[in-house]
């Protein structure tokens, strides 16, 4: 199930996207209060924007713009909105997105081709281990995509290893959709309850919310900890509410595939200029085919790298590599630039660490401070020393590390009001 456009030549893909871009600009100029005002205030003639390169003539849209002028981004009357979703608010106040019937169709198409990318086929049974409530777009998108793909869905929701295993053993799903770190809890539960997980029906997991790959696409420590025990295939997928689009790995495990019929991407530097090929920058997106709240040159805050070479799966679309980190989460610590994913991966190296939370704050000198709270049944000065040595060796810095009781840390990580486990807290102004 590879869409024709994704097997087209790079020239054909560019021509296709530029036609869709011109259609989008007309739609925004007629229906979007925000972009209508932007074009007028900046003196932009949309007839002058005919190519991907011409997008440079239009200012970027920031998360702050979305938060400040949320209602002005709606392009349809409110009676046409049939589903409301909000961003998680990780980088500030949550933003409301309204989806029309057409938008839900587009969302279903996006996930259907994304899951097909990971090998899920019609008739496969998939266990959905994420919430569909709390105004969470992703859970709904997964359900709609699997339905469109004509796969069976078991809607178990997040957490509760016992219930997850009960469903696996009862319904024999072939795939799971899950947060990868939770798979370690699934393994632990199986081992304590004599469940032969390597002889279960599970062949693969589409993993959300946490990185599985290093920048060279080798498995992260978290991925290795899972697959060293459970012999299953792990597929990365990267998406956001603002994009209404996913970038999912195929069996080459070399980055998430771009769907050119759904989204235009740019990789920009700190001055909003395109980076050189092969360099990392901030992913900036323009949505195609969105009716309710389309976005033009929206800066996602995620630092990524594009991989343009054709893939062995037959797609000619470029791939997006693992997220290096979120721009707003960048930490300057003792002269070194750090992103949380690198620290999470380093902490996953230690079998003795049950859970951890990274806290960033500003000290009296106005510089960044890092405090890592760790839960471990083997807490000792020796383990503390090992962790600090490992940080020094791998990241060239030694943050403050302290042990806290497991139940105390779990209250922070698994907050009832949060849709995702909280392992990073930014207390900086």
CSV table of C-alpha atoms in Angstrom, one decimal:
chain,number,residue,atom,x,y,z
A,1,UNK,CA,0.0,0.0,0.0
A,2,UNK,CA,2.5,2.6,-1.2
A,3,UNK,CA,0.8,5.7,-2.6
A,4,UNK,CA,1.8,6.4,-6.2
A,5,UNK,CA,3.2,9.8,-5.4
A,6,UNK,CA,5.7,8.3,-2.9
A,7,UNK,CA,7.3,6.2,-5.7
A,8,UNK,CA,7.4,9.1,-8.1
A,9,UNK,CA,10.7,10.9,-9.0
A,10,UNK,CA,11.9,13.8,-6.8
A,11,UNK,CA,11.0,16.3,-9.5
A,12,UNK,CA,7.5,14.9,-9.8
A,13,UNK,CA,7.0,15.0,-6.0
A,14,UNK,CA,8.2,18.7,-6.0
A,15,UNK,CA,5.9,19.7,-8.8
A,16,UNK,CA,3.0,17.9,-7.1
A,17,UNK,CA,3.7,19.7,-3.7
A,18,UNK,CA,4.0,23.1,-5.4
A,19,UNK,CA,0.6,22.7,-7.0
A,20,UNK,CA,-0.9,21.8,-3.6
A,21,UNK,CA,0.9,24.7,-2.0
A,22,UNK,CA,-0.7,27.2,-4.4
A,23,UNK,CA,-4.1,25.7,-3.6
A,24,UNK,CA,-3.4,26.1,0.1
A,25,UNK,CA,-2.4,29.7,-0.2
A,26,UNK,CA,-5.7,30.6,-2.0
A,27,UNK,CA,-7.6,28.7,0.7
A,28,UNK,CA,-5.8,30.5,3.6
A,29,UNK,CA,-6.2,33.9,1.9
A,30,UNK,CA,-10.0,33.3,1.7
A,31,UNK,CA,-10.7,31.5,4.9
A,32,UNK,CA,-8.1,32.0,7.6
A,33,UNK,CA,-8.4,35.2,9.7
A,34,UNK,CA,-4.8,34.7,11.0
A,35,UNK,CA,-3.1,34.2,7.6
A,36,UNK,CA,-5.3,36.7,5.8
A,37,UNK,CA,-4.1,39.4,8.3
A,38,UNK,CA,-0.5,38.1,8.0
A,39,UNK,CA,-0.5,38.4,4.2
A,40,UNK,CA,-2.0,41.9,4.4
A,41,UNK,CA,0.3,43.2,7.2
A,42,UNK,CA,3.5,41.8,5.5
A,43,UNK,CA,2.5,42.9,2.0
A,44,UNK,CA,2.6,39.4,0.7
A,45,UNK,CA,1.1,38.6,-2.7
A,46,UNK,CA,0.3,34.9,-2.7
A,47,UNK,CA,0.8,34.9,-6.5
A,48,UNK,CA,4.5,35.5,-5.9
A,49,UNK,CA,4.7,32.2,-4.0
A,50,UNK,CA,4.9,29.4,-6.6
A,51,UNK,CA,7.7,27.1,-5.4
A,52,UNK,CA,8.9,25.4,-2.2
A,53,UNK,CA,11.8,27.9,-2.3
A,54,UNK,CA,9.4,30.8,-2.4
A,55,UNK,CA,8.1,29.9,1.1
A,56,UNK,CA,11.0,31.9,2.4
A,57,UNK,CA,9.0,35.0,1.4
A,58,UNK,CA,6.4,34.2,4.2
A,59,UNK,CA,7.2,34.6,7.9
A,60,UNK,CA,7.1,31.4,10.0
A,61,UNK,CA,4.3,30.6,12.4
A,62,UNK,CA,5.4,29.9,16.0
A,63,UNK,CA,3.8,28.0,18.9
A,64,UNK,CA,3.3,31.4,20.6
A,65,UNK,CA,1.3,32.6,17.6
A,66,UNK,CA,-0.9,29.5,17.9
A,67,UNK,CA,-1.4,30.0,21.6
A,68,UNK,CA,-2.1,33.8,21.3
A,69,UNK,CA,-4.4,33.7,18.3
A,70,UNK,CA,-5.8,30.2,18.5
A,71,UNK,CA,-9.3,31.0,17.3
A,72,UNK,CA,-8.0,33.0,14.3
A,73,UNK,CA,-6.5,29.9,12.8
A,74,UNK,CA,-9.9,28.2,12.3
A,75,UNK,CA,-10.9,28.3,8.6
A,76,UNK,CA,-14.4,26.9,8.9
A,77,UNK,CA,-17.5,27.8,10.9
A,78,UNK,CA,-17.7,26.0,14.3
A,79,UNK,CA,-20.7,23.9,13.3
A,80,UNK,CA,-18.4,22.1,10.8
A,81,UNK,CA,-16.0,21.0,13.6
A,82,UNK,CA,-16.9,17.5,14.7
A,83,UNK,CA,-13.9,16.6,16.8
A,84,UNK,CA,-11.8,18.7,19.3
A,85,UNK,CA,-8.3,17.9,20.2
A,86,UNK,CA,-5.6,19.7,22.2
A,87,UNK,CA,-1.9,19.7,22.1
A,88,UNK,CA,-0.2,18.2,25.2
A,89,UNK,CA,1.1,21.6,26.3
A,90,UNK,CA,4.6,20.2,26.8
A,91,UNK,CA,6.1,23.6,25.6
A,92,UNK,CA,3.4,25.9,27.0
A,93,UNK,CA,-0.3,26.4,27.1
A,94,UNK,CA,-2.3,23.7,25.2
A,95,UNK,CA,-3.7,24.7,21.8
A,96,UNK,CA,-7.2,23.6,20.6
A,97,UNK,CA,-7.5,22.0,17.2
A,98,UNK,CA,-10.8,21.5,15.5
A,99,UNK,CA,-11.2,18.7,12.9
A,100,UNK,CA,-13.9,18.5,10.3
A,101,UNK,CA,-15.3,15.3,8.8
A,102,UNK,CA,-12.8,15.7,5.9
A,103,UNK,CA,-9.9,16.2,8.4
A,104,UNK,CA,-10.8,12.9,10.1
A,105,UNK,CA,-10.8,11.2,6.7
A,106,UNK,CA,-7.3,12.7,6.1
A,107,UNK,CA,-6.2,11.6,9.6
A,108,UNK,CA,-7.3,8.0,8.9
A,109,UNK,CA,-5.6,8.0,5.5
A,110,UNK,CA,-2.4,9.2,7.1
A,111,UNK,CA,-2.3,6.5,9.7
A,112,UNK,CA,-3.4,3.8,7.3
A,113,UNK,CA,-0.4,4.4,5.0
A,114,UNK,CA,1.9,4.9,8.0
A,115,UNK,CA,0.9,1.6,9.6
A,116,UNK,CA,1.2,-0.1,6.2
A,117,UNK,CA,4.7,1.3,6.0
A,118,UNK,CA,5.5,-0.6,9.2
A,119,UNK,CA,4.0,-3.8,7.7
A,120,UNK,CA,0.5,-3.9,9.2
A,121,UNK,CA,-2.0,-5.4,6.7
A,122,UNK,CA,-5.7,-5.9,6.2
A,123,UNK,CA,-6.9,-8.6,8.6
A,124,UNK,CA,-4.0,-8.1,11.1
A,125,UNK,CA,-5.1,-7.6,14.8
A,126,UNK,CA,-3.5,-4.7,16.6
A,127,UNK,CA,-3.6,-3.9,20.3
A,128,UNK,CA,-4.0,-0.1,20.9
A,129,UNK,CA,-2.1,0.7,24.2
A,130,UNK,CA,-2.7,4.4,24.3
A,131,UNK,CA,-5.6,6.6,25.4
A,132,UNK,CA,-8.3,7.7,23.0
A,133,UNK,CA,-9.8,10.2,25.5
A,134,UNK,CA,-8.6,13.4,27.1
A,135,UNK,CA,-8.8,15.3,23.7
A,136,UNK,CA,-5.8,13.2,22.5
A,137,UNK,CA,-5.6,13.2,18.7
A,138,UNK,CA,-3.1,10.4,18.4
A,139,UNK,CA,-5.2,7.6,19.9
A,140,UNK,CA,-8.2,8.5,17.7
A,141,UNK,CA,-5.9,8.7,14.7
A,142,UNK,CA,-4.5,5.2,15.3
A,143,UNK,CA,-8.0,3.8,15.6
A,144,UNK,CA,-9.2,5.5,12.4
A,145,UNK,CA,-6.1,4.5,10.5
A,146,UNK,CA,-6.4,0.8,11.5
A,147,UNK,CA,-10.1,0.8,10.7
A,148,UNK,CA,-9.3,2.2,7.2
A,149,UNK,CA,-6.6,-0.4,6.8
A,150,UNK,CA,-9.3,-3.0,7.7
A,151,UNK,CA,-7.2,-4.3,10.6
A,152,UNK,CA,-8.8,-5.5,13.8
A,153,UNK,CA,-8.4,-3.3,16.9
A,154,UNK,CA,-8.2,-4.1,20.6
A,155,UNK,CA,-8.7,-0.9,22.5
A,156,UNK,CA,-7.1,-1.6,25.8
A,157,UNK,CA,-5.7,1.8,26.5
A,158,UNK,CA,-2.6,2.8,28.5
A,159,UNK,CA,-1.0,1.0,31.4
A,160,UNK,CA,-2.0,-2.1,33.4
A,161,UNK,CA,0.4,-4.9,32.2
A,162,UNK,CA,-2.0,-7.6,33.5
A,163,UNK,CA,-4.9,-6.4,31.3
A,164,UNK,CA,-2.5,-6.0,28.3
A,165,UNK,CA,-1.3,-9.6,28.7
A,166,UNK,CA,-4.9,-10.8,29.2
A,167,UNK,CA,-5.9,-9.3,25.9
A,168,UNK,CA,-2.7,-10.6,24.1
A,169,UNK,CA,-3.3,-14.1,25.3
A,170,UNK,CA,-7.0,-14.0,24.5
A,171,UNK,CA,-7.1,-12.3,21.1
A,172,UNK,CA,-3.6,-13.0,19.7
A,173,UNK,CA,-2.8,-9.6,18.2
A,174,UNK,CA,0.1,-9.4,15.8
A,175,UNK,CA,1.1,-5.8,16.6
A,176,UNK,CA,1.0,-3.4,19.5
A,177,UNK,CA,1.0,0.4,19.5
A,178,UNK,CA,2.8,1.4,22.7
A,179,UNK,CA,5.2,3.6,24.5
A,180,UNK,CA,8.5,1.6,24.3
A,181,UNK,CA,9.5,2.0,27.9
A,182,UNK,CA,6.2,0.4,28.9
A,183,UNK,CA,7.3,-2.7,27.1
A,184,UNK,CA,9.9,-3.3,29.8
A,185,UNK,CA,7.1,-3.4,32.3
A,186,UNK,CA,5.3,-5.9,30.1
A,187,UNK,CA,8.4,-8.1,30.1
A,188,UNK,CA,8.8,-7.8,33.8
A,189,UNK,CA,5.2,-8.7,34.4
A,190,UNK,CA,5.5,-11.7,32.1
A,191,UNK,CA,8.6,-13.0,33.8
A,192,UNK,CA,7.0,-12.7,37.2
A,193,UNK,CA,3.9,-14.5,36.0
A,194,UNK,CA,5.5,-17.2,33.9
A,195,UNK,CA,4.2,-15.9,30.6
A,196,UNK,CA,6.3,-17.1,27.7
A,197,UNK,CA,6.4,-13.7,25.9
A,198,UNK,CA,8.7,-14.9,23.1
A,199,UNK,CA,6.0,-17.5,22.1
A,200,UNK,CA,3.2,-15.0,22.1
A,201,UNK,CA,1.5,-13.7,19.0
A,202,UNK,CA,3.3,-10.4,19.0
A,203,UNK,CA,5.6,-9.8,16.0
A,204,UNK,CA,6.0,-6.0,16.0
A,205,UNK,CA,5.4,-2.8,17.9
A,206,UNK,CA,4.7,0.6,16.5
A,207,UNK,CA,6.4,2.8,19.2
A,208,UNK,CA,5.3,6.2,20.1
A,209,UNK,CA,6.6,9.0,22.3
A,210,UNK,CA,10.2,7.8,22.8
A,211,UNK,CA,13.1,7.4,20.5
A,212,UNK,CA,14.3,4.0,19.4
A,213,UNK,CA,17.3,5.0,17.3
A,214,UNK,CA,20.5,6.8,17.6
A,215,UNK,CA,21.3,9.4,14.9
A,216,UNK,CA,23.0,6.7,12.7
A,217,UNK,CA,19.8,4.6,13.0
A,218,UNK,CA,21.5,2.0,15.3
A,219,UNK,CA,19.2,0.9,18.1
A,220,UNK,CA,19.1,3.1,21.2
A,221,UNK,CA,19.9,1.5,24.6
A,222,UNK,CA,16.1,1.4,25.3
A,223,UNK,CA,15.4,-0.5,22.1
A,224,UNK,CA,18.2,-2.9,22.8
A,225,UNK,CA,17.0,-3.6,26.4
A,226,UNK,CA,13.6,-4.5,24.9
A,227,UNK,CA,14.8,-6.7,22.0
A,228,UNK,CA,17.5,-8.4,23.9
A,229,UNK,CA,14.7,-10.1,25.8
A,230,UNK,CA,11.7,-9.9,23.6
A,231,UNK,CA,12.4,-10.9,20.0
A,232,UNK,CA,10.1,-8.5,18.2
A,233,UNK,CA,10.4,-5.7,15.7
A,234,UNK,CA,10.2,-2.1,16.9
A,235,UNK,CA,9.1,0.6,14.5
A,236,UNK,CA,9.5,4.3,15.3
A,237,UNK,CA,6.8,6.7,14.5
A,238,UNK,CA,7.0,10.5,14.9
A,239,UNK,CA,4.0,12.9,14.7
A,240,UNK,CA,2.3,15.8,16.4
A,241,UNK,CA,-1.2,17.3,16.7
A,242,UNK,CA,-0.1,20.3,14.7
A,243,UNK,CA,1.1,18.2,11.8
A,244,UNK,CA,-1.9,15.8,11.7
A,245,UNK,CA,0.7,13.6,9.9
A,246,UNK,CA,3.0,10.8,10.9
A,247,UNK,CA,6.5,9.8,9.8
A,248,UNK,CA,6.8,6.1,10.3
A,249,UNK,CA,9.6,3.6,9.7
A,250,UNK,CA,9.4,0.8,7.2
A,251,UNK,CA,11.3,-2.5,7.6
A,252,UNK,CA,14.6,-0.8,6.6
A,253,UNK,CA,14.5,1.0,10.1
A,254,UNK,CA,16.1,4.1,8.6
A,255,UNK,CA,13.9,6.9,9.6
A,256,UNK,CA,10.2,7.9,9.3
A,257,UNK,CA,8.9,8.3,5.7
A,258,UNK,CA,7.6,11.6,4.4
A,259,UNK,CA,4.1,11.6,2.9
A,260,UNK,CA,4.3,14.4,0.3
A,261,UNK,CA,0.5,14.4,-0.3
A,262,UNK,CA,0.0,15.5,3.3
A,263,UNK,CA,2.8,17.8,4.4
A,264,UNK,CA,5.6,20.1,3.1
A,265,UNK,CA,8.7,20.2,5.4
A,266,UNK,CA,11.6,22.6,5.7
A,267,UNK,CA,14.6,22.2,8.0
A,268,UNK,CA,15.6,25.7,9.3
A,269,UNK,CA,18.4,27.2,11.3
A,270,UNK,CA,18.1,29.7,14.1
A,271,UNK,CA,17.6,32.5,11.5
A,272,UNK,CA,14.8,30.7,9.7
A,273,UNK,CA,17.0,29.9,6.8
A,274,UNK,CA,17.2,26.4,5.2
A,275,UNK,CA,20.1,24.3,6.6
A,276,UNK,CA,22.6,22.6,4.2
A,277,UNK,CA,21.8,19.1,3.2
A,278,UNK,CA,22.6,16.6,5.9
A,279,UNK,CA,22.6,19.2,8.7
A,280,UNK,CA,20.2,19.3,11.7
A,281,UNK,CA,17.7,22.0,12.1
A,282,UNK,CA,14.2,22.8,13.3
A,283,UNK,CA,11.4,21.0,11.5
A,284,UNK,CA,9.0,23.5,10.0
A,285,UNK,CA,5.8,22.2,8.4
A,286,UNK,CA,3.1,23.3,6.0
A,287,UNK,CA,0.0,21.0,6.2
A,288,UNK,CA,-1.7,19.9,2.9
A,289,UNK,CA,-5.4,18.9,2.7
A,290,UNK,CA,-6.4,20.1,6.2
A,291,UNK,CA,-9.7,21.9,6.2
A,292,UNK,CA,-10.3,23.1,9.8
A,293,UNK,CA,-6.9,24.4,10.9
A,294,UNK,CA,-4.2,24.3,8.2
A,295,UNK,CA,-0.8,25.6,9.2
A,296,UNK,CA,1.7,27.4,7.0
A,297,UNK,CA,5.4,27.3,7.9
A,298,UNK,CA,4.8,26.2,11.4
A,299,UNK,CA,7.9,25.7,13.5
A,300,UNK,CA,7.5,22.5,15.5
A,301,UNK,CA,10.3,23.1,17.9
A,302,UNK,CA,11.8,19.6,17.1
A,303,UNK,CA,15.5,19.4,15.9
A,304,UNK,CA,15.8,16.8,13.2
A,305,UNK,CA,17.8,15.8,10.1
A,306,UNK,CA,16.5,14.8,6.7
A,307,UNK,CA,17.8,11.7,4.8
A,308,UNK,CA,17.1,12.2,1.1
A,309,UNK,CA,18.5,9.0,-0.5
A,310,UNK,CA,15.8,6.5,-1.9
A,311,UNK,CA,14.9,3.7,0.5
A,312,UNK,CA,15.2,0.0,-0.2
A,313,UNK,CA,11.4,-0.3,0.4
A,314,UNK,CA,10.7,1.4,-3.0
A,315,UNK,CA,9.7,4.8,-1.7
A,316,UNK,CA,11.5,7.8,-3.1
A,317,UNK,CA,10.4,10.1,-0.3
A,318,UNK,CA,13.0,11.4,2.1
A,319,UNK,CA,13.0,10.2,5.7
A,320,UNK,CA,13.2,12.1,9.0
A,321,UNK,CA,15.8,10.9,11.4
A,322,UNK,CA,15.3,10.5,15.2
A,323,UNK,CA,14.5,13.8,16.9
A,324,UNK,CA,17.7,15.2,18.4
A,325,UNK,CA,15.7,17.2,20.9
A,326,UNK,CA,13.2,20.0,21.3
A,327,UNK,CA,14.6,23.4,20.7
A,328,UNK,CA,13.0,24.8,23.9
A,329,UNK,CA,14.4,21.9,25.9
A,330,UNK,CA,18.0,22.6,24.9
A,331,UNK,CA,20.2,22.8,28.0
A,332,UNK,CA,23.5,24.8,28.3
A,333,UNK,CA,25.4,23.1,31.1
A,334,UNK,CA,29.0,24.0,32.0
A,335,UNK,CA,29.7,24.9,28.4
A,336,UNK,CA,28.1,21.8,26.9
A,337,UNK,CA,24.9,21.8,24.9
A,338,UNK,CA,22.6,18.9,25.9
A,339,UNK,CA,19.1,17.6,24.9
A,340,UNK,CA,17.0,15.4,27.2
A,341,UNK,CA,16.9,12.3,24.8
A,342,UNK,CA,20.7,11.9,25.2
A,343,UNK,CA,20.3,11.8,28.9
A,344,UNK,CA,17.3,9.5,28.9
A,345,UNK,CA,19.3,7.1,26.7
A,346,UNK,CA,22.3,7.2,29.0
A,347,UNK,CA,20.1,6.5,32.1
A,348,UNK,CA,18.4,3.6,30.3
A,349,UNK,CA,21.9,1.9,30.2
A,350,UNK,CA,21.6,1.1,33.9
A,351,UNK,CA,19.6,-2.0,34.7
A,352,UNK,CA,19.5,-0.9,38.4
A,353,UNK,CA,17.5,2.3,37.5
A,354,UNK,CA,13.8,1.6,37.7
A,355,UNK,CA,12.6,5.1,36.9
A,356,UNK,CA,14.0,8.5,36.5
A,357,UNK,CA,13.0,12.2,36.1
A,358,UNK,CA,15.2,15.0,34.8
A,359,UNK,CA,14.6,18.4,36.3
A,360,UNK,CA,16.1,21.6,34.8
A,361,UNK,CA,16.1,24.9,36.7
A,362,UNK,CA,17.9,28.2,36.7
A,363,UNK,CA,20.5,28.8,39.5
A,364,UNK,CA,21.4,32.1,41.2
A,365,UNK,CA,23.9,32.9,38.4
A,366,UNK,CA,21.2,32.6,35.8
A,367,UNK,CA,22.6,29.4,34.2
A,368,UNK,CA,21.0,26.0,33.8
A,369,UNK,CA,21.1,23.4,36.5
A,370,UNK,CA,20.3,19.7,36.1
A,371,UNK,CA,18.9,17.5,38.8
A,372,UNK,CA,18.3,13.8,38.1
A,373,UNK,CA,15.9,11.9,40.4
A,374,UNK,CA,16.3,8.2,40.3
A,375,UNK,CA,14.4,5.3,41.8
A,376,UNK,CA,16.4,2.1,42.3
A,377,UNK,CA,16.1,-1.0,44.6
A,378,UNK,CA,19.9,-1.0,44.5
A,379,UNK,CA,20.6,2.6,45.6
A,380,UNK,CA,24.1,3.0,46.8
A,381,UNK,CA,27.1,5.3,46.6
A,382,UNK,CA,28.7,2.9,44.2
A,383,UNK,CA,25.8,3.1,41.8
A,384,UNK,CA,25.7,6.9,42.1
A,385,UNK,CA,29.4,7.1,41.3
A,386,UNK,CA,28.9,4.8,38.3
A,387,UNK,CA,26.1,7.0,36.9
A,388,UNK,CA,28.2,10.2,37.3
A,389,UNK,CA,31.2,8.5,35.7
A,390,UNK,CA,29.1,7.4,32.8
A,391,UNK,CA,27.7,11.0,32.3
A,392,UNK,CA,31.3,12.3,32.4
A,393,UNK,CA,32.5,9.8,29.8
A,394,UNK,CA,29.5,10.1,27.4
A,395,UNK,CA,28.3,13.7,27.8
A,396,UNK,CA,31.4,15.4,29.3
A,397,UNK,CA,29.4,16.8,32.3
A,398,UNK,CA,28.3,15.5,35.7
A,399,UNK,CA,24.8,16.6,36.8
A,400,UNK,CA,23.5,16.4,40.3
A,401,UNK,CA,21.9,12.9,40.9
A,402,UNK,CA,19.8,11.9,43.9
A,403,UNK,CA,17.8,8.7,44.9
A,404,UNK,CA,14.2,9.0,45.7
A,405,UNK,CA,11.6,6.4,46.7
A,406,UNK,CA,10.0,4.6,43.8
A,407,UNK,CA,6.4,5.4,44.8
A,408,UNK,CA,7.3,9.1,45.2
A,409,UNK,CA,8.8,9.2,41.7
A,410,UNK,CA,5.9,7.3,40.1
A,411,UNK,CA,3.5,10.0,41.3
A,412,UNK,CA,5.5,12.5,39.2
A,413,UNK,CA,5.9,10.3,36.2
A,414,UNK,CA,2.4,8.9,36.0
A,415,UNK,CA,0.3,12.0,36.7
A,416,UNK,CA,-3.4,11.3,36.2
A,417,UNK,CA,-3.9,14.5,34.1
A,418,UNK,CA,-1.1,13.8,31.7
A,419,UNK,CA,-1.5,11.7,28.6
A,420,UNK,CA,2.2,10.7,28.6
A,421,UNK,CA,4.7,9.6,31.3
A,422,UNK,CA,6.5,12.7,32.5
A,423,UNK,CA,10.3,12.2,32.7
A,424,UNK,CA,11.4,15.7,31.9
A,425,UNK,CA,10.5,18.8,34.0
A,426,UNK,CA,11.6,22.3,32.8
A,427,UNK,CA,11.4,24.8,35.7
A,428,UNK,CA,13.3,27.5,33.9
A,429,UNK,CA,11.5,30.8,33.3
